[in-house]
Short mmCIF file of C-alpha atoms and ligand atoms in Angstrom, two decimals:
data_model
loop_
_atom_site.label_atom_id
_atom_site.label_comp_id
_atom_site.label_asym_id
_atom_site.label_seq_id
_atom_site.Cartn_x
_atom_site.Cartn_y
_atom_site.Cartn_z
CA UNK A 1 -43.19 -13.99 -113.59
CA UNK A 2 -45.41 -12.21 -111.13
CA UNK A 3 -43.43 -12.07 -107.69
CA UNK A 4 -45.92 -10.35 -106.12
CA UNK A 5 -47.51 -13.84 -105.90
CA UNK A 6 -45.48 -15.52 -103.61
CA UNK A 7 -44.63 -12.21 -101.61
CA UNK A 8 -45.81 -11.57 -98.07
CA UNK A 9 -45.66 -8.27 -96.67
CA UNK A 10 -47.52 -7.83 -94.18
CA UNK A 11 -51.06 -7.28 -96.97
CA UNK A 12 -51.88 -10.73 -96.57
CA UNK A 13 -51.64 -14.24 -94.46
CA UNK A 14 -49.20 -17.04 -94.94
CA UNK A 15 -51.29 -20.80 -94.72
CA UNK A 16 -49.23 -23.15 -95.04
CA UNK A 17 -52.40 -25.59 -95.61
CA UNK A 18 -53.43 -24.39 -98.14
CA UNK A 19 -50.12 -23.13 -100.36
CA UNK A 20 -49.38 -25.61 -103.21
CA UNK A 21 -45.60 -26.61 -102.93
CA UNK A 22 -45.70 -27.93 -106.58
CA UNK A 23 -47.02 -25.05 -108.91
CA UNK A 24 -44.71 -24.06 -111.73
CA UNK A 25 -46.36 -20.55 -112.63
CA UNK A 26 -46.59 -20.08 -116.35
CA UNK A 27 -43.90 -22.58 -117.24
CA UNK A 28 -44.27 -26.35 -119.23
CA UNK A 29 -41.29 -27.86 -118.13
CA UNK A 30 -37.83 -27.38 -116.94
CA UNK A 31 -36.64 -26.28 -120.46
CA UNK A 32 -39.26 -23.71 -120.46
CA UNK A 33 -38.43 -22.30 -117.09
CA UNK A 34 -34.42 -22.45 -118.11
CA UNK A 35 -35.19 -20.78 -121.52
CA UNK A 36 -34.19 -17.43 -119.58
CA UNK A 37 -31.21 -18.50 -117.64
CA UNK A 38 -29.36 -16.36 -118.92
CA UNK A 39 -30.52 -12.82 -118.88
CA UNK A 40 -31.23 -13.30 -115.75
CA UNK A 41 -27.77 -14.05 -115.05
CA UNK A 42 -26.37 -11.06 -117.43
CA UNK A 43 -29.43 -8.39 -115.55
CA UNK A 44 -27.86 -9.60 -112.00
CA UNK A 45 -24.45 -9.29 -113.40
CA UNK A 46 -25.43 -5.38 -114.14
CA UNK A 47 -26.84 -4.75 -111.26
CA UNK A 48 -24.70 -6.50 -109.32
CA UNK A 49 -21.97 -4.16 -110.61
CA UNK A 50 -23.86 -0.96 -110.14
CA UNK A 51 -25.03 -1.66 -106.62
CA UNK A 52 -20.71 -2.53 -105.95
CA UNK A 53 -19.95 0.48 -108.08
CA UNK A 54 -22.62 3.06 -106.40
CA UNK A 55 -21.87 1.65 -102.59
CA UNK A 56 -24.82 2.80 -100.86
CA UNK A 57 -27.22 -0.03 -100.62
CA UNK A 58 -26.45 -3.30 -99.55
CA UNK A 59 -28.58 -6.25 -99.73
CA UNK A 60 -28.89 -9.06 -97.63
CA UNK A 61 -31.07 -12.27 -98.84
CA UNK A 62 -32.18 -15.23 -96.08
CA UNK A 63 -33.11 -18.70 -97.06
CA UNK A 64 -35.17 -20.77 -94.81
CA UNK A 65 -36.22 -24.32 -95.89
CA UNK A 66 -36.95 -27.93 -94.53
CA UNK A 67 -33.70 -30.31 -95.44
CA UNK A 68 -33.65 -31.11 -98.97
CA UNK A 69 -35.93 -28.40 -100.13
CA UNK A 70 -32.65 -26.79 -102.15
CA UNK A 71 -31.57 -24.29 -100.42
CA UNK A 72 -27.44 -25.36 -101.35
CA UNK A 73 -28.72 -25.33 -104.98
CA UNK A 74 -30.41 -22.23 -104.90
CA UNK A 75 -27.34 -20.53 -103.63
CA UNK A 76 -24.91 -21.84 -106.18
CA UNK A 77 -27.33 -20.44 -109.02
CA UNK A 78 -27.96 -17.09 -107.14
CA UNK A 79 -23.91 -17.27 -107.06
CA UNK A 80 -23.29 -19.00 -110.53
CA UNK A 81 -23.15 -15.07 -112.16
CA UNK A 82 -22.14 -12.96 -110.09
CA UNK A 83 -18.82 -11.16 -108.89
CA UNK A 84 -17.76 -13.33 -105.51
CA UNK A 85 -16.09 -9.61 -104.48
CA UNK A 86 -19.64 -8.51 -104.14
CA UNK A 87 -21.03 -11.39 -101.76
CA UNK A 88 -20.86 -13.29 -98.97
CA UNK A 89 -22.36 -16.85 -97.70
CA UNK A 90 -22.61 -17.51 -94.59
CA UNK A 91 -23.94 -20.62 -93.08
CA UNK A 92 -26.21 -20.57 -89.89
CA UNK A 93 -25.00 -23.94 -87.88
CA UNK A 94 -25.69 -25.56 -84.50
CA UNK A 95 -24.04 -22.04 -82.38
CA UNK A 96 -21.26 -22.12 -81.27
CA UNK A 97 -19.87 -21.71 -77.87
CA UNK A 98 -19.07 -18.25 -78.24
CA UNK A 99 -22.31 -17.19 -80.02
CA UNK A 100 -24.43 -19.06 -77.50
CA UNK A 101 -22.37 -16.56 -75.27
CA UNK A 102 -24.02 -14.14 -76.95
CA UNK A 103 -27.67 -12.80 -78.11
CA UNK A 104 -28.92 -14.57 -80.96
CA UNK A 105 -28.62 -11.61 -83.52
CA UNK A 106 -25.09 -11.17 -82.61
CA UNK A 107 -23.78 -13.45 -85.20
CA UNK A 108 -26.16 -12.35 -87.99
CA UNK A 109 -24.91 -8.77 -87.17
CA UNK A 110 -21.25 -9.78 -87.71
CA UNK A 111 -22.31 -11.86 -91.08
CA UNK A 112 -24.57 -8.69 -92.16
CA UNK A 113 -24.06 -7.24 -95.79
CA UNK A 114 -22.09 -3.87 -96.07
CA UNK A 115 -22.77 -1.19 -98.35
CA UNK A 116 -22.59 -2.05 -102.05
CA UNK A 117 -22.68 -6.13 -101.18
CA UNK A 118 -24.94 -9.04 -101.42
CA UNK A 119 -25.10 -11.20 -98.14
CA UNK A 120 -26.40 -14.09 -98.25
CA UNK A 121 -27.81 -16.25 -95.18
CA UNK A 122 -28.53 -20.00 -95.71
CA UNK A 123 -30.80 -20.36 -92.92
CA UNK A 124 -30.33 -17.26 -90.46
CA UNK A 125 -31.76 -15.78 -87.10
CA UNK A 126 -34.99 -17.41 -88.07
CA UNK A 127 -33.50 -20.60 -86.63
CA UNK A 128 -33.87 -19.17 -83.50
CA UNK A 129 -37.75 -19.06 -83.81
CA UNK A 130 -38.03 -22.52 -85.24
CA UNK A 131 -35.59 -25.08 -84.60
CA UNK A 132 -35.62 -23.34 -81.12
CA UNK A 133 -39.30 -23.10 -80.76
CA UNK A 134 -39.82 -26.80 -82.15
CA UNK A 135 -37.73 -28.79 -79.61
CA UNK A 136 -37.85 -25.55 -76.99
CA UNK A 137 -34.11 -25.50 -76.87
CA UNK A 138 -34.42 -22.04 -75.19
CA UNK A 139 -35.35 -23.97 -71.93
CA UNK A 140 -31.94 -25.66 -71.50
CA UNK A 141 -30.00 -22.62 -72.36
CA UNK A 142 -27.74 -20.37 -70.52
CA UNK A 143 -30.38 -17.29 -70.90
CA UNK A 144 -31.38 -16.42 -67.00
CA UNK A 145 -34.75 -17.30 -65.94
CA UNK A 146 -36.52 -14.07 -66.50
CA UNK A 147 -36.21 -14.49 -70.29
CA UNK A 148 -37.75 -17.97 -70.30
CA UNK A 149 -41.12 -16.70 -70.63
CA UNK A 150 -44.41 -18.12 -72.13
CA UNK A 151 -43.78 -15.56 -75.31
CA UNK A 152 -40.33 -15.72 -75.48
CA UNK A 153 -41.01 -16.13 -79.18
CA UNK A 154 -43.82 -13.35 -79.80
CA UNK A 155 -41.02 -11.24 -78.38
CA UNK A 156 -38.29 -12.64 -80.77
CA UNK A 157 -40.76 -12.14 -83.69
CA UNK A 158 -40.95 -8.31 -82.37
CA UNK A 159 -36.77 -7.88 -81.88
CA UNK A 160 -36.41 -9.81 -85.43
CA UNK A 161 -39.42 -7.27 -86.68
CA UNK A 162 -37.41 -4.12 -85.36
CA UNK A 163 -33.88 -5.31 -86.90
CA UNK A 164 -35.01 -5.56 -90.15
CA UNK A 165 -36.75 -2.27 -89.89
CA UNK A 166 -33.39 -0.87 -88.29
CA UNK A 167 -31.76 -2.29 -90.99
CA UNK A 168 -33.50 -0.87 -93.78
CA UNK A 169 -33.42 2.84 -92.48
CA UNK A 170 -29.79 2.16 -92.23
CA UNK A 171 -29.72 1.73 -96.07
CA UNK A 172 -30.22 -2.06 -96.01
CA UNK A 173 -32.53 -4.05 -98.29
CA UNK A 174 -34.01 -7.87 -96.97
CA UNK A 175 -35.47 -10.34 -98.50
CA UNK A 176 -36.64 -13.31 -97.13
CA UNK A 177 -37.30 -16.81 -98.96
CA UNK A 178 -38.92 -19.92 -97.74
CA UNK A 179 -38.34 -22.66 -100.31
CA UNK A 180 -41.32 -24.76 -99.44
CA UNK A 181 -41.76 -28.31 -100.15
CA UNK A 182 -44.02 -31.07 -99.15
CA UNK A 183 -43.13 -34.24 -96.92
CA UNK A 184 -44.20 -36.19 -99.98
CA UNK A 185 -41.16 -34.52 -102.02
CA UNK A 186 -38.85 -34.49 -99.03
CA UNK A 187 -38.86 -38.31 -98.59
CA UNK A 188 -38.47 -38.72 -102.74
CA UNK A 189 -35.37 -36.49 -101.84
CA UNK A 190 -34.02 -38.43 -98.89
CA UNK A 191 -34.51 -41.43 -100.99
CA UNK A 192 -32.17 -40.01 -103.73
CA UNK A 193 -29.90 -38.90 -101.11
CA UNK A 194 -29.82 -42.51 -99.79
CA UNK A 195 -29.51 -44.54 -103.10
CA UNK A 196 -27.52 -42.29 -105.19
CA UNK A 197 -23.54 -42.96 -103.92
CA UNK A 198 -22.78 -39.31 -105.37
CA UNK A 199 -25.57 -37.56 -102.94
CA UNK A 200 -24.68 -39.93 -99.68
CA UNK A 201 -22.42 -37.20 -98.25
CA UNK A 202 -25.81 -35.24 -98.06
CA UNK A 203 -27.95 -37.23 -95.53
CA UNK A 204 -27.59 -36.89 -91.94
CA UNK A 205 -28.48 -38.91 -89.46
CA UNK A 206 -30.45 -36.29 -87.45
CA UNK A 207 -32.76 -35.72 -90.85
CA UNK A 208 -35.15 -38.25 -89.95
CA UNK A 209 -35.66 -37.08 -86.77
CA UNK A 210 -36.14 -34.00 -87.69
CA UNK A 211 -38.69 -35.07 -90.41
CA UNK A 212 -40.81 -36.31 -87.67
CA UNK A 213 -41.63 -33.13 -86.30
CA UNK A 214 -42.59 -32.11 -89.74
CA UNK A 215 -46.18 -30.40 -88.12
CA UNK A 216 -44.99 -28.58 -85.66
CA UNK A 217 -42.22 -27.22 -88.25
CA UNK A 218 -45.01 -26.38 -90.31
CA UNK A 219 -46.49 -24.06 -87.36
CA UNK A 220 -43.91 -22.47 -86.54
CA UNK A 221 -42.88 -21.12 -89.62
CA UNK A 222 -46.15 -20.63 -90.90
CA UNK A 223 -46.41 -18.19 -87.72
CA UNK A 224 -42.79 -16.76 -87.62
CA UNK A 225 -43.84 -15.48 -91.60
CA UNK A 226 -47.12 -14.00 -90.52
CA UNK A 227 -45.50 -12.19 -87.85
CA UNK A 228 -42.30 -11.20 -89.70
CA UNK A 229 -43.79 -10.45 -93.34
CA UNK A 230 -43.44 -6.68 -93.60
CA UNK A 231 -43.14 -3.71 -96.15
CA UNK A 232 -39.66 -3.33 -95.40
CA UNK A 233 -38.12 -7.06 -95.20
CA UNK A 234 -41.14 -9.24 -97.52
CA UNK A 235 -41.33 -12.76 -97.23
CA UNK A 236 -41.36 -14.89 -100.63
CA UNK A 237 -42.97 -18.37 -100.21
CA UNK A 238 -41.36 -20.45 -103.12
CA UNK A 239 -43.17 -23.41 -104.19
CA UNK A 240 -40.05 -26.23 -104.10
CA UNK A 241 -41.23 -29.49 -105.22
CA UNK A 242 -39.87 -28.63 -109.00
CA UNK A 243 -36.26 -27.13 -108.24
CA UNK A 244 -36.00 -25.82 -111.60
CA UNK A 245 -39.15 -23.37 -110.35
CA UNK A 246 -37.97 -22.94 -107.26
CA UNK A 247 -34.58 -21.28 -109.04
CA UNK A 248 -36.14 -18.92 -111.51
CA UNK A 249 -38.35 -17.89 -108.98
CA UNK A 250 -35.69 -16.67 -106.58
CA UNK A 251 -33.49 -15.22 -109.46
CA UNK A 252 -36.33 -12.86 -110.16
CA UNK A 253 -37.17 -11.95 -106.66
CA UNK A 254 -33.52 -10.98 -106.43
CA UNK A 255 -33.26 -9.42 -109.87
CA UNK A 256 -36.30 -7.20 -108.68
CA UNK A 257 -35.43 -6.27 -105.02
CA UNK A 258 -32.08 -5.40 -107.05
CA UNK A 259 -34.34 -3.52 -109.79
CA UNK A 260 -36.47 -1.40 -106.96
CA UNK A 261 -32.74 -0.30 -105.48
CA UNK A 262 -31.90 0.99 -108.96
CA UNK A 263 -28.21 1.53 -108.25
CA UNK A 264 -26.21 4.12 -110.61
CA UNK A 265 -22.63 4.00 -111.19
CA UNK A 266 -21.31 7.11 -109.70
CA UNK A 267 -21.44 10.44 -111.89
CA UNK A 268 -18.26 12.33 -111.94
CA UNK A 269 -18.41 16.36 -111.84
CA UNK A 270 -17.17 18.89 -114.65
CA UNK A 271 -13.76 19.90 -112.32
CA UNK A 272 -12.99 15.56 -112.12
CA UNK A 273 -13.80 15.44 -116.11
CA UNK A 274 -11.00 17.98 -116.34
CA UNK A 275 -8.76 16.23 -114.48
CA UNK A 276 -9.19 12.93 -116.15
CA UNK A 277 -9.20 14.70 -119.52
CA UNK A 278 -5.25 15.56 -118.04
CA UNK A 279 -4.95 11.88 -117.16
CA UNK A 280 -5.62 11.06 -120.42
CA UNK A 281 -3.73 13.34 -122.41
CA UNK A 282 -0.32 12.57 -120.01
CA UNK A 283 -1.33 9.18 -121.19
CA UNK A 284 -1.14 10.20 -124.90
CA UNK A 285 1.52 11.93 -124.87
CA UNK A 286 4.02 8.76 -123.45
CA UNK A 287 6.93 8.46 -125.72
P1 ADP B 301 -27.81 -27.40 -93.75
O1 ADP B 301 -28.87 -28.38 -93.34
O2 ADP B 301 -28.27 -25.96 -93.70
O3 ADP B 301 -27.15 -27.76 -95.05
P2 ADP B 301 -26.38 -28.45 -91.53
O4 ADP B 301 -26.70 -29.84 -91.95
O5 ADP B 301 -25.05 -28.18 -90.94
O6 ADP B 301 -26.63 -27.44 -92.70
O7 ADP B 301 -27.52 -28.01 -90.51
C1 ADP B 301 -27.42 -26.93 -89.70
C2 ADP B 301 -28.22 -27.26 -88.47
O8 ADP B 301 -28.02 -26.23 -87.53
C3 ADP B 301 -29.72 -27.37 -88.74
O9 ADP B 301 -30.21 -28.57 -88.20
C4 ADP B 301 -30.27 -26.19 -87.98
O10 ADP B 301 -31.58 -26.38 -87.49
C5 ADP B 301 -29.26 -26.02 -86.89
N1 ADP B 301 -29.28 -24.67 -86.31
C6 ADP B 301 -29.05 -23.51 -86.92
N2 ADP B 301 -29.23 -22.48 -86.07
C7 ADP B 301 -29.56 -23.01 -84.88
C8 ADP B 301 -29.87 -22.47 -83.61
N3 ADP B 301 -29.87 -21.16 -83.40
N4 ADP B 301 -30.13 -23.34 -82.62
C9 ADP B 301 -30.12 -24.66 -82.82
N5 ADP B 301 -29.86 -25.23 -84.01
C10 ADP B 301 -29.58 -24.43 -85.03
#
């Protein structure tokens, strides 16, 4: 599949008009797109290992998405290959009272990936320039007055512009992915949520409400990815109305990000071959 597609880096502007949520690339059907499950689970298993094994890189991977546009899903298959010593999940929620005590990276910065990891952010900072922008939450905040300013957010889209760009000259790879689906397929969703007993546990109250504001959502993350989408830390728009896209989609983004980091495993030198060559023959030689 051609990633490059659905990437935004900066070359090119995100409308959210005109993106069509239900493409499916070159694939028929789910059974097409699924075909290929597994290599890409046995190529993120390799690399997986070599990025652990060469611990210099780490990667961290953000999902954004409406409700019900598979985000959960999309991490479990990321996830259903891969070593859980390598990676991390962590979920951005309402903040709590101690991170609202602090700036709103602060808690991203703790969650960050380290060297040789995968991190992986289901939903992330970005809340902070949506959610936040949508209902201006910033306004009843404990941030002093001075901060409150008309472009509060073009200045968050400049600090969140400078982390990521601090993070990858720090040896850091990011990659950003909006799973994007239409109101049409979010209420087919909802609906499922509603009738099916097994998927009940999955609808909040609050989603409705939120589903109201679906416009303004659209804005404001059609503008937080033009103004974030960068060389360094890409945006991928993911077309989300077929999940089954949506997932072999994001395996190869993260198969390729993983691909351009090319990790090795480490080489050993001529004096640690001799050594292990005395390893070994102390080994042989046990009675
Ligand atoms: P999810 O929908 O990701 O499965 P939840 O149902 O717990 O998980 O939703 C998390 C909620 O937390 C979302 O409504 C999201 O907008 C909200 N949230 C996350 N970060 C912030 C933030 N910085 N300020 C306000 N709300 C936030």
């Amino acid at each position: 599949m051609n990633i490059k597609d659905f990437r935004y880096d900066g070359s090119k502007k995100f409308n959210i008009k005109e993106f069509d949520t239900n493409q499916t690339g070159e694939f028929k059907d789910r059974e097409d797109a699924e075909s290929n499950r597994d290599d890409h689970i046995l190529e993120l298993q390799g690399l997986q290992d070599r990025l652990y094994a060469e611990n210099k890189e780490g990667l961290l991977v953000i999902f954004q998405a409406m409700d019900a546009a598979g985000k959960d899903g999309a991490v479990k298959y990321v996830m259903s290959g891969i070593n859980p010593a390598g990676v991390s999940v962590y979920n951005f929620k309402v903040p709590t009272a101690e991170e609202m005590d602090h700036d709103y990276l602060w808690r991203a910065m703790k969650a960050g990936p380290e060297r040789g990891k995968i991190a992986i952010f289901n939903r992330s900072y970005y809340e902070d320039v949506l959610v936040v922008k949508v209902h201006q939450l910033h306004l009843n905040s404990d941030l002093p007055d001075r901060c409150k300013t008309k472009d509060i957010f073009e200045k968050r889209y400049e600090q969140i512009r400078n982390y990521e760009k601090h993070l990858y000259e720090n040896g850091f790879r990011i990659v950003k992915i909006f799973l994007n689906i239409s109101k049409d397929e979010q209420k087919k969703q909802f609906l499922q949520r509603i009738d099916d007993p097994a998927k009940n546990w999955k609808f909040a109250d609050g989603d409705l409400k939120e589903r109201g504001f679906w416009d303004q959502y659209m804005e404001a993350y059609e503008d937080a990815i033009n103004a974030t989408s960068t060389k360094e830390a890409p945006w991928y728009v993911v077309p989300s109305d077929k999940k089954w896209f949506a997932r072999q989609l994001i395996a190869d983004i993260i198969v390729k990000t993983m691909e351009d980091i090319d990790p090795q495993y480490p080489t050993v030198g001529e004096e640690r071959k001799a050594k292990l060559a005395e390893f070994r023959k102390l080994l042989m030689d046990e009675e």
